[in-house]
PDB file of C-alpha atoms in Angstrom:
ATOM      1  CA  MET A  27     -14.156   1.303  -9.140  1.00 85.00           C
ATOM      2  CA  LEU A  28     -15.361  -0.280  -5.841  1.00 89.00           C
ATOM      3  CA  GLN A  29     -13.190  -3.100  -6.441  1.00 92.00           C
ATOM      4  CA  ARG A  30     -10.451  -1.182  -7.111  1.00 94.00           C
ATOM      5  CA  VAL A  31     -10.856   0.934  -3.904  1.00 96.00           C
ATOM      6  CA  ALA A  32     -11.622  -2.054  -2.014  1.00 96.00           C
ATOM      7  CA  ALA A  33      -8.350  -3.732  -3.235  1.00 95.00           C
ATOM      8  CA  ALA A  34      -6.380  -0.650  -2.408  1.00 97.00           C
ATOM      9  CA  GLN A  35      -7.674  -0.527   1.195  1.00 97.00           C
ATOM     10  CA  ALA A  36      -7.029  -4.234   1.644  1.00 97.00           C
ATOM     11  CA  CYS A  37      -3.443  -3.212   1.062  1.00 97.00           C
ATOM     12  CA  VAL A  38      -3.649  -0.241   3.668  1.00 98.00           C
ATOM     13  CA  ASP A  39      -5.163  -2.565   6.198  1.00 98.00           C
ATOM     14  CA  ARG A  40      -2.520  -5.502   5.586  1.00 97.00           C
ATOM     15  CA  PHE A  41       0.718  -3.132   5.284  1.00 97.00           C
ATOM     16  CA  ASP A  42       0.341   0.303   6.578  1.00 96.00           C
ATOM     17  CA  GLY A  43       2.735   0.759   9.572  1.00 95.00           C
ATOM     18  CA  GLN A  44       4.587  -2.296   8.822  1.00 96.00           C
ATOM     19  CA  ALA A  45       8.478  -2.292   8.976  1.00 95.00           C
ATOM     20  CA  PHE A  46      10.164  -3.328   5.780  1.00 93.00           C
ATOM     21  CA  ALA A  47      11.786  -6.841   5.548  1.00 93.00           C
ATOM     22  CA  TRP A  48      13.258  -8.163   2.670  1.00 92.00           C
ATOM     23  CA  GLY A  49      11.410 -11.291   1.385  1.00 91.00           C
ATOM     24  CA  GLU A  50       8.533 -10.738   3.865  1.00 92.00           C
ATOM     25  CA  CYS A  51       7.093  -7.239   3.794  1.00 94.00           C
ATOM     26  CA  ASP A  52       8.666  -5.265   1.111  1.00 94.00           C
ATOM     27  CA  CYS A  53       7.434  -3.750  -2.171  1.00 93.00           C
ATOM     28  CA  ALA A  54       7.397  -6.687  -4.223  1.00 92.00           C
ATOM     29  CA  ARG A  55       4.994  -8.427  -1.454  1.00 93.00           C
ATOM     30  CA  LEU A  56       3.016  -5.231  -1.293  1.00 96.00           C
ATOM     31  CA  ALA A  57       2.446  -4.936  -5.208  1.00 95.00           C
ATOM     32  CA  ALA A  58       1.889  -8.920  -5.655  1.00 93.00           C
ATOM     33  CA  PHE A  59      -0.894  -8.307  -2.687  1.00 95.00           C
ATOM     34  CA  ALA A  60      -2.376  -5.342  -4.347  1.00 95.00           C
ATOM     35  CA  LEU A  61      -2.677  -7.481  -7.768  1.00 94.00           C
ATOM     36  CA  GLN A  62      -4.069 -10.555  -6.223  1.00 93.00           C
ATOM     37  CA  ALA A  63      -6.517  -8.563  -4.790  1.00 94.00           C
ATOM     38  CA  LEU A  64      -7.502  -7.651  -8.006  1.00 94.00           C
ATOM     39  CA  GLY A  65      -7.665 -11.070  -9.553  1.00 91.00           C
ATOM     40  CA  TYR A  66      -4.336 -11.221 -10.864  1.00 91.00           C
ATOM     41  CA  LYS A  67      -1.370 -13.937 -10.336  1.00 85.00           C
ATOM     42  CA  PRO A  68       1.813 -12.223 -10.011  1.00 81.00           C
ATOM     43  CA  SER A  69       3.717 -15.387  -9.640  1.00 74.00           C
ATOM     44  CA  TYR A  70       6.393 -13.794  -7.161  1.00 73.00           C
ATOM     45  CA  ALA A  71       6.902 -17.283  -5.746  1.00 70.00           C
ATOM     46  CA  ARG A  72       9.448 -18.299  -8.216  1.00 75.00           C
ATOM     47  CA  PHE A  73      11.699 -15.877  -6.977  1.00 80.00           C
ATOM     48  CA  GLY A  74      12.171 -18.238  -3.792  1.00 83.00           C
ATOM     49  CA  ARG A  75      13.404 -16.667  -0.529  1.00 88.00           C
ATOM     50  CA  TYR A  76      15.640 -13.812  -0.038  1.00 91.00           C
ATOM     51  CA  ARG A  77      16.557 -11.772   2.741  1.00 93.00           C
ATOM     52  CA  THR A  78      18.863  -9.024   1.490  1.00 92.00           C
ATOM     53  CA  ALA A  79      19.083  -6.763  -1.614  1.00 90.00           C
ATOM     54  CA  LEU A  80      21.741  -8.620  -3.062  1.00 91.00           C
ATOM     55  CA  SER A  81      19.675 -11.705  -2.837  1.00 93.00           C
ATOM     56  CA  ALA A  82      16.460 -10.168  -3.818  1.00 92.00           C
ATOM     57  CA  ARG A  83      18.450  -8.763  -7.175  1.00 91.00           C
ATOM     58  CA  ARG A  84      20.095 -12.150  -7.811  1.00 92.00           C
ATOM     59  CA  ALA A  85      16.658 -13.698  -7.422  1.00 91.00           C
ATOM     60  CA  LEU A  86      15.273 -11.240 -10.242  1.00 91.00           C
ATOM     61  CA  LYS A  87      18.063 -11.571 -12.564  1.00 92.00           C
ATOM     62  CA  ARG A  88      17.592 -15.596 -12.269  1.00 91.00           C
ATOM     63  CA  GLU A  89      14.338 -15.064 -13.439  1.00 90.00           C
ATOM     64  CA  GLY A  90      15.392 -12.945 -16.325  1.00 91.00           C
ATOM     65  CA  PHE A  91      14.669  -9.385 -14.953  1.00 91.00           C
ATOM     66  CA  ALA A  92      16.716  -6.695 -14.519  1.00 91.00           C
ATOM     67  CA  ASP A  93      14.479  -4.673 -11.829  1.00 91.00           C
ATOM     68  CA  THR A  94      11.063  -4.689 -10.230  1.00 92.00           C
ATOM     69  CA  THR A  95       9.989  -2.623 -13.278  1.00 93.00           C
ATOM     70  CA  ASP A  96      10.805  -5.711 -15.635  1.00 93.00           C
ATOM     71  CA  TRP A  97       8.724  -7.708 -13.432  1.00 92.00           C
ATOM     72  CA  MET A  98       5.591  -5.393 -13.554  1.00 94.00           C
ATOM     73  CA  ASP A  99       6.110  -5.484 -17.299  1.00 94.00           C
ATOM     74  CA  ALA A 100       5.684  -9.089 -17.712  1.00 91.00           C
ATOM     75  CA  VAL A 101       2.504  -9.590 -15.233  1.00 90.00           C
ATOM     76  CA  HIS A 102       0.087 -10.560 -17.798  1.00 88.00           C
ATOM     77  CA  GLY A 103      -2.920  -8.199 -18.039  1.00 90.00           C
ATOM     78  CA  LEU A 104      -0.890  -5.196 -16.662  1.00 93.00           C
ATOM     79  CA  VAL A 105      -0.296  -2.193 -18.954  1.00 95.00           C
ATOM     80  CA  ARG A 106       1.928   0.827 -18.848  1.00 97.00           C
ATOM     81  CA  ILE A 107       0.102   4.000 -17.947  1.00 97.00           C
ATOM     82  CA  ALA A 108       1.367   7.733 -17.161  1.00 96.00           C
ATOM     83  CA  PRO A 109       1.930   7.652 -13.648  1.00 95.00           C
ATOM     84  CA  ALA A 110      -0.496  10.888 -13.267  1.00 93.00           C
ATOM     85  CA  ALA A 111      -3.443   8.526 -14.663  1.00 95.00           C
ATOM     86  CA  ALA A 112      -3.290   6.095 -11.791  1.00 96.00           C
ATOM     87  CA  LEU A 113      -6.368   5.125 -10.079  1.00 96.00           C
ATOM     88  CA  PRO A 114      -6.325   3.126  -6.761  1.00 97.00           C
ATOM     89  CA  GLY A 115      -5.037  -0.317  -7.276  1.00 96.00           C
ATOM     90  CA  ASP A 116      -2.714   0.576  -9.805  1.00 97.00           C
ATOM     91  CA  ILE A 117       1.255  -0.014  -9.466  1.00 97.00           C
ATOM     92  CA  VAL A 118       3.274   3.028  -9.289  1.00 97.00           C
ATOM     93  CA  ALA A 119       7.088   2.931  -9.546  1.00 96.00           C
ATOM     94  CA  LEU A 120       9.327   5.568  -7.585  1.00 94.00           C
ATOM     95  CA  PRO A 121      12.839   5.999  -7.787  1.00 91.00           C
ATOM     96  CA  GLY A 122      14.403   3.615  -5.053  1.00 83.00           C
ATOM     97  CA  GLU A 123      17.695   3.134  -3.139  1.00 78.00           C
ATOM     98  CA  ASP A 124      20.684   1.495  -4.894  1.00 75.00           C
ATOM     99  CA  GLY A 125      19.300   1.738  -8.230  1.00 76.00           C
ATOM    100  CA  TRP A 126      16.114  -0.078  -6.991  1.00 82.00           C
ATOM    101  CA  SER A 127      12.366   0.992  -8.183  1.00 91.00           C
ATOM    102  CA  ALA A 128      10.138   0.851  -5.493  1.00 92.00           C
ATOM    103  CA  LEU A 129       6.684  -0.478  -6.177  1.00 95.00           C
ATOM    104  CA  THR A 130       3.796   1.481  -4.460  1.00 97.00           C
ATOM    105  CA  VAL A 131      -0.069   1.040  -4.855  1.00 98.00           C
ATOM    106  CA  ALA A 132      -2.016   3.847  -5.881  1.00 97.00           C
ATOM    107  CA  LEU A 133      -4.749   5.069  -3.256  1.00 97.00           C
ATOM    108  CA  GLY A 134      -6.150   8.326  -5.299  1.00 93.00           C
ATOM    109  CA  GLN A 135      -6.162  12.074  -5.068  1.00 92.00           C
ATOM    110  CA  GLY A 136      -2.071  11.632  -5.444  1.00 92.00           C
ATOM    111  CA  ARG A 137      -1.290   9.702  -2.548  1.00 96.00           C
ATOM    112  CA  LEU A 138       0.651   6.199  -2.618  1.00 97.00           C
ATOM    113  CA  LEU A 139       0.929   3.232  -0.189  1.00 97.00           C
ATOM    114  CA  GLY A 140       4.701   2.168   0.005  1.00 96.00           C
ATOM    115  CA  PHE A 141       7.753   1.584   2.136  1.00 93.00           C
ATOM    116  CA  LEU A 142       9.746   4.937   2.261  1.00 80.00           C
ATOM    117  CA  GLU A 143      12.921   5.363   4.496  1.00 76.00           C
ATOM    118  CA  ALA A 144      11.402   8.770   5.674  1.00 72.00           C
ATOM    119  CA  ALA A 145       8.276   7.011   6.617  1.00 74.00           C
ATOM    120  CA  GLY A 146       9.822   4.545   8.675  1.00 80.00           C
ATOM    121  CA  GLY A 147       8.260   1.405   7.024  1.00 90.00           C
ATOM    122  CA  CYS A 148       5.012   1.476   4.910  1.00 95.00           C
ATOM    123  CA  ALA A 149       2.871   4.244   4.694  1.00 95.00           C
ATOM    124  CA  VAL A 150       0.554   6.180   2.938  1.00 95.00           C
ATOM    125  CA  VAL A 151       2.650   9.275   1.291  1.00 90.00           C
ATOM    126  CA  GLU A 152       2.260  12.136  -1.349  1.00 89.00           C
ATOM    127  CA  PRO A 153       5.710  11.391  -2.961  1.00 85.00           C
ATOM    128  CA  GLY A 154       8.130  14.035  -3.347  1.00 83.00           C
ATOM    129  CA  VAL A 155       9.791  12.754  -6.336  1.00 87.00           C
ATOM    130  CA  PRO A 156       7.960  12.194  -9.718  1.00 91.00           C
ATOM    131  CA  PRO A 157       7.260   8.528 -10.359  1.00 94.00           C
ATOM    132  CA  ILE A 158       9.291   6.580 -12.744  1.00 95.00           C
ATOM    133  CA  ALA A 159       6.301   4.237 -14.394  1.00 96.00           C
ATOM    134  CA  ALA A 160       2.989   2.979 -13.559  1.00 97.00           C
ATOM    135  CA  TRP A 161       0.762   0.207 -14.586  1.00 97.00           C
ATOM    136  CA  ARG A 162      -2.776   0.020 -15.028  1.00 96.00           C
ATOM    137  CA  ALA A 163      -4.159  -3.178 -12.846  1.00 90.00           C
ATOM    138  CA  GLU A 164      -7.632  -3.440 -14.575  1.00 89.00           C
ATOM    139  CA  PRO A 165      -9.853  -5.964 -12.039  1.00 88.00           C
ATOM    140  CA  CYS A 166      -9.992  -9.447 -13.448  1.00 80.00           C
ATOM    141  CA  ARG A 167     -13.391 -11.162 -13.802  1.00 61.00           C
ATOM    142  CA  SER A 168     -12.849 -14.435 -12.345  1.00 48.00           C
TER     143      SER A 168
END
């Protein structure tokens, strides 16, 4: 549990208060950072550079994914769980804008770290909408 909490705190330290920027500071980068902190290799670099929602969607489709949830389903070692069972460091998807799923990082006690328009960037929030999916990210031994 200590490694999970440390990974979640590293995400807060890196992303809290940051403005959203496609391809530089977005929910995919947040999720990848959290997974890397737990020892995963989420391979987001294969998507290349993207600067808009359209180019991000094209990058996902080029790699065979319809959405960010499809990408999370393909990360080796992650297992889908009920969102209510999320522990610190797990990835939780919320409904996003324009059909996107917004990836967030569970912090515990129902709090998530994510990019929400109402927060003006990345922030610790208690979501006002029900999550649509979650993935258990067990710390890797490496």
